Amino acid sequence: MTSTDSAAQTPATPPAKAPAKDPWDLPDVSGLVVGVLGGTGPQGKGLAYRLAKAGQKVIIGSRAAERAQAAADELGHGVEGADNAETARRSDVVIVAVPWDGHGKTLESLREELAGKLVVDCVNPLGFDKKGAYALKPDEGSAAEQAAALLPDSRVAAAFHHLSAVLLMDTEIAEIDTDVMVLGEERADVEIVQALAGRIPGMRGVFAGRLRNAHQVESLVANLISVNRRYKAHAGLRVTDV
């Protein structure tokens, strides 16, 4: 056997595997403009306030620009107000915090303005009766999946479902002690949303699966409403051991 034959039979050393990415190594999102559709409602307004207070550039969107500007003036911290279409056009990331009954029509009307944007849906499809809150299941499976179906040219994630609007808007509270479940199809998009959540003191964004798992995350709000009513609280969530 020649030396050439011997070398040919020697198994090649497999290439070294790249080290696993640290799941808490998140991008710098401080330069992103965040738009909040439904920013005059309690949830959207509270998120706008907390993000702006943390140094994020925030634009509040509403069907009426005047209403949006009035809410922005109330919040301060450099928040601007505009109609929904302008908010979508000017923002890098758009949080959807509109009422469930207007969710589909709002997004459908903004399909062009939201093209190419990262859209973060935090809408909870809920019904209410004498027994309290209960989850609704959209035909698409969840509000987030409805958003993805209506916005084929956008990147859709889901987050910020379980936050108390009362705590978000309470100027006496410095930190919001809660985790934010973040769902999405692309890791890079999920990490942007996690990083945005992490800019709010006391808050942490935690990956919670693909959009197909959004229904149970949205539905959990019905349980938290029951907790809050029984214990006179503003309950949030913490994920342990991560």
Coordinates of C-alpha atoms in Angstrom, one line a residue:
M1 CA 0.0 0.0 0.0
T2 CA 1.4 3.4 -0.9
S3 CA 1.5 6.4 1.4
T4 CA -1.1 8.0 -0.9
D5 CA -3.5 5.0 -0.4
S6 CA -3.0 5.1 3.3
A7 CA -3.8 8.9 3.5
A8 CA -6.9 8.3 1.4
Q9 CA -8.2 5.8 3.9
T10 CA -7.6 8.0 7.0
P11 CA -10.9 9.5 8.1
A12 CA -11.1 13.2 8.0
T13 CA -11.4 15.1 11.3
P14 CA -14.9 16.5 11.5
P15 CA -15.1 20.2 11.7
A16 CA -15.5 21.7 15.1
K17 CA -19.1 22.7 16.0
A18 CA -19.7 26.3 16.6
P19 CA -20.5 27.1 20.2
A20 CA -24.2 27.3 20.9
K21 CA -25.6 30.8 20.9
D22 CA -26.3 32.2 24.3
P23 CA -30.1 32.6 24.4
W24 CA -29.7 35.8 26.5
D25 CA -27.4 37.4 24.0
L26 CA -29.9 39.9 22.6
P27 CA -29.5 42.6 20.0
D28 CA -29.3 46.4 20.7
V29 CA -32.7 47.7 19.9
S30 CA -32.3 51.2 21.4
G31 CA -32.3 52.9 17.9
L32 CA -35.6 51.3 16.7
V33 CA -38.8 53.3 16.3
V34 CA -41.7 51.5 18.0
G35 CA -45.2 52.3 16.8
V36 CA -48.2 51.3 18.9
L37 CA -51.5 50.8 17.1
G38 CA -54.3 51.2 19.6
G39 CA -52.0 53.4 21.6
T40 CA -54.8 55.4 23.1
G41 CA -56.3 52.4 24.8
P42 CA -55.1 51.2 28.3
Q43 CA -52.7 48.5 27.2
G44 CA -51.2 50.3 24.2
K45 CA -50.8 53.5 26.2
G46 CA -49.2 51.7 29.1
L47 CA -46.7 50.0 26.8
A48 CA -45.9 53.3 25.0
Y49 CA -45.3 55.0 28.3
R50 CA -42.9 52.2 29.6
L51 CA -40.9 51.9 26.4
A52 CA -40.6 55.7 26.0
K53 CA -39.6 56.1 29.6
A54 CA -36.9 53.5 29.0
G55 CA -35.5 55.6 26.1
Q56 CA -37.2 54.1 23.1
K57 CA -38.6 56.3 20.3
V58 CA -42.4 55.7 20.4
I59 CA -45.2 56.8 18.1
I60 CA -48.8 56.3 19.2
G61 CA -51.3 55.4 16.5
S62 CA -55.0 55.9 16.5
R63 CA -57.8 56.2 13.8
A64 CA -57.8 59.9 14.6
A65 CA -54.4 61.7 14.6
E66 CA -55.7 64.3 17.0
R67 CA -56.6 61.7 19.6
A68 CA -53.2 60.1 19.2
Q69 CA -51.4 63.4 19.7
A70 CA -53.5 64.2 22.8
A71 CA -52.4 60.8 24.3
A72 CA -48.8 61.4 23.4
D73 CA -48.8 64.8 25.0
E74 CA -50.2 63.3 28.2
L75 CA -47.4 60.6 28.3
G76 CA -44.4 62.9 27.5
H77 CA -41.0 61.3 27.2
G78 CA -40.8 62.3 23.5
V79 CA -43.8 60.2 22.5
E80 CA -45.5 61.3 19.2
G81 CA -49.0 60.8 18.0
A82 CA -50.2 60.1 14.4
D83 CA -52.9 58.2 12.6
N84 CA -52.5 54.4 12.3
A85 CA -51.2 54.6 8.7
E86 CA -48.5 57.1 9.4
T87 CA -47.5 55.3 12.6
A88 CA -47.0 52.1 10.6
R89 CA -45.0 53.8 7.9
R90 CA -42.6 55.6 10.3
S91 CA -42.0 52.6 12.7
D92 CA -39.5 49.8 12.5
V93 CA -41.5 47.6 14.9
V94 CA -45.3 47.9 15.3
I95 CA -47.1 46.7 18.3
V96 CA -50.8 45.8 17.7
A97 CA -52.9 46.7 20.8
V98 CA -56.3 47.3 19.3
P99 CA -59.5 45.8 20.6
W100 CA -60.2 42.3 19.4
D101 CA -63.4 43.2 17.5
G102 CA -61.4 45.7 15.4
H103 CA -58.3 43.6 15.0
G104 CA -58.9 42.1 11.6
K105 CA -60.2 45.2 9.9
T106 CA -57.4 47.4 11.3
L107 CA -54.7 45.1 10.0
E108 CA -56.3 44.5 6.7
S109 CA -56.5 48.3 6.1
L110 CA -52.8 48.7 6.9
R111 CA -51.4 45.8 4.9
E112 CA -49.4 48.1 2.6
E113 CA -48.0 50.3 5.4
L114 CA -47.0 47.2 7.5
A115 CA -45.2 45.5 4.6
G116 CA -41.6 44.6 5.6
K117 CA -42.2 45.6 9.2
L118 CA -41.9 43.5 12.4
V119 CA -45.5 43.4 13.7
V120 CA -45.9 42.3 17.4
D121 CA -49.5 41.3 18.2
C122 CA -50.5 41.5 21.8
V123 CA -54.3 41.2 21.3
N124 CA -56.3 38.7 23.4
P125 CA -59.5 37.4 21.9
L126 CA -61.8 37.2 24.9
G127 CA -65.5 37.0 25.6
F128 CA -67.3 37.9 28.8
D129 CA -70.5 36.7 30.4
K130 CA -71.9 36.3 34.0
K131 CA -69.2 33.7 34.7
G132 CA -66.4 36.0 33.8
A133 CA -63.8 36.1 31.0
Y134 CA -63.3 33.2 28.6
A135 CA -61.1 32.6 25.6
L136 CA -62.3 32.9 22.0
K137 CA -60.6 30.9 19.2
P138 CA -60.3 32.7 15.9
D139 CA -60.7 30.6 12.7
E140 CA -56.9 31.1 12.1
G141 CA -56.2 29.7 15.5
S142 CA -55.2 32.9 17.4
A143 CA -55.0 36.6 17.0
A144 CA -51.3 36.4 16.0
E145 CA -52.0 33.8 13.4
Q146 CA -54.8 36.0 12.0
A147 CA -52.3 38.8 11.8
A148 CA -49.9 36.6 9.9
A149 CA -52.6 35.6 7.5
L150 CA -53.7 39.2 6.9
L151 CA -50.1 40.5 6.6
P152 CA -48.2 38.1 4.3
D153 CA -45.5 40.7 3.6
S154 CA -44.9 41.4 7.3
R155 CA -42.9 39.4 10.0
V156 CA -45.4 38.7 12.8
A157 CA -44.5 37.9 16.4
A158 CA -46.7 37.8 19.5
A159 CA -45.9 39.2 22.9
F160 CA -47.0 41.5 25.8
H161 CA -50.3 39.7 26.4
H162 CA -50.2 39.3 30.2
L163 CA -49.3 42.8 31.3
S164 CA -51.5 44.8 33.6
A165 CA -52.5 48.2 32.1
V166 CA -52.9 49.5 35.6
L167 CA -49.3 48.7 36.5
L168 CA -47.9 49.9 33.2
M169 CA -49.5 53.4 33.7
D170 CA -48.7 53.8 37.4
T171 CA -46.0 56.4 37.5
E172 CA -45.2 55.5 41.1
I173 CA -44.1 52.0 40.1
A174 CA -40.5 51.9 38.9
E175 CA -40.3 48.2 37.9
I176 CA -42.8 45.8 36.4
D177 CA -42.1 42.4 37.9
T178 CA -43.1 40.0 35.1
D179 CA -41.9 37.9 32.2
V180 CA -43.1 38.4 28.7
M181 CA -43.9 35.3 26.6
V182 CA -42.6 35.9 23.0
L183 CA -43.6 33.8 20.1
G184 CA -42.5 33.9 16.5
E185 CA -41.2 32.1 13.4
E186 CA -37.8 33.7 13.1
R187 CA -35.3 33.7 16.0
A188 CA -33.9 37.2 15.0
D189 CA -37.4 38.7 15.2
V190 CA -38.2 37.0 18.5
E191 CA -34.9 38.3 20.0
I192 CA -35.7 41.8 18.9
V193 CA -39.0 41.6 20.8
Q194 CA -37.3 40.0 23.8
A195 CA -34.8 42.9 23.8
L196 CA -37.6 45.5 23.7
A197 CA -39.3 43.8 26.7
G198 CA -36.0 43.8 28.5
R199 CA -35.6 47.5 28.2
I200 CA -38.5 47.9 30.7
P201 CA -37.1 47.6 34.2
G202 CA -38.1 44.4 35.9
M203 CA -39.3 42.8 32.7
R204 CA -37.8 39.9 30.7
G205 CA -38.7 38.5 27.3
V206 CA -38.8 34.6 27.2
F207 CA -39.1 32.6 23.9
A208 CA -42.3 30.6 24.2
G209 CA -42.6 28.8 20.8
R210 CA -43.9 29.4 17.3
L211 CA -47.0 31.3 16.3
R212 CA -49.0 28.0 16.3
N213 CA -48.7 28.1 20.1
A214 CA -50.1 31.6 20.4
H215 CA -53.7 30.6 21.3
Q216 CA -52.9 29.2 24.7
V217 CA -50.8 32.3 25.5
E218 CA -53.5 34.6 24.5
S219 CA -56.1 32.5 26.3
L220 CA -54.2 32.6 29.6
V221 CA -55.3 36.2 30.1
A222 CA -58.8 34.9 30.9
N223 CA -57.2 33.0 33.8
L224 CA -55.3 36.0 35.0
I225 CA -58.5 38.1 35.0
S226 CA -60.0 35.5 37.3
V227 CA -56.9 35.6 39.6
N228 CA -57.1 39.4 39.7
R229 CA -60.8 39.5 40.6
R230 CA -60.5 37.0 43.4
Y231 CA -57.3 38.4 44.9
K232 CA -57.7 42.1 44.1
A233 CA -54.4 42.0 42.3
H234 CA -52.7 42.8 39.0
A235 CA -51.1 39.4 38.4
G236 CA -48.3 38.7 35.9
L237 CA -46.2 35.7 35.1
R238 CA -42.7 34.4 35.9
V239 CA -41.1 31.5 34.2
T240 CA -38.8 29.6 36.6
D241 CA -35.4 27.9 36.0
V242 CA -34.5 29.9 32.9

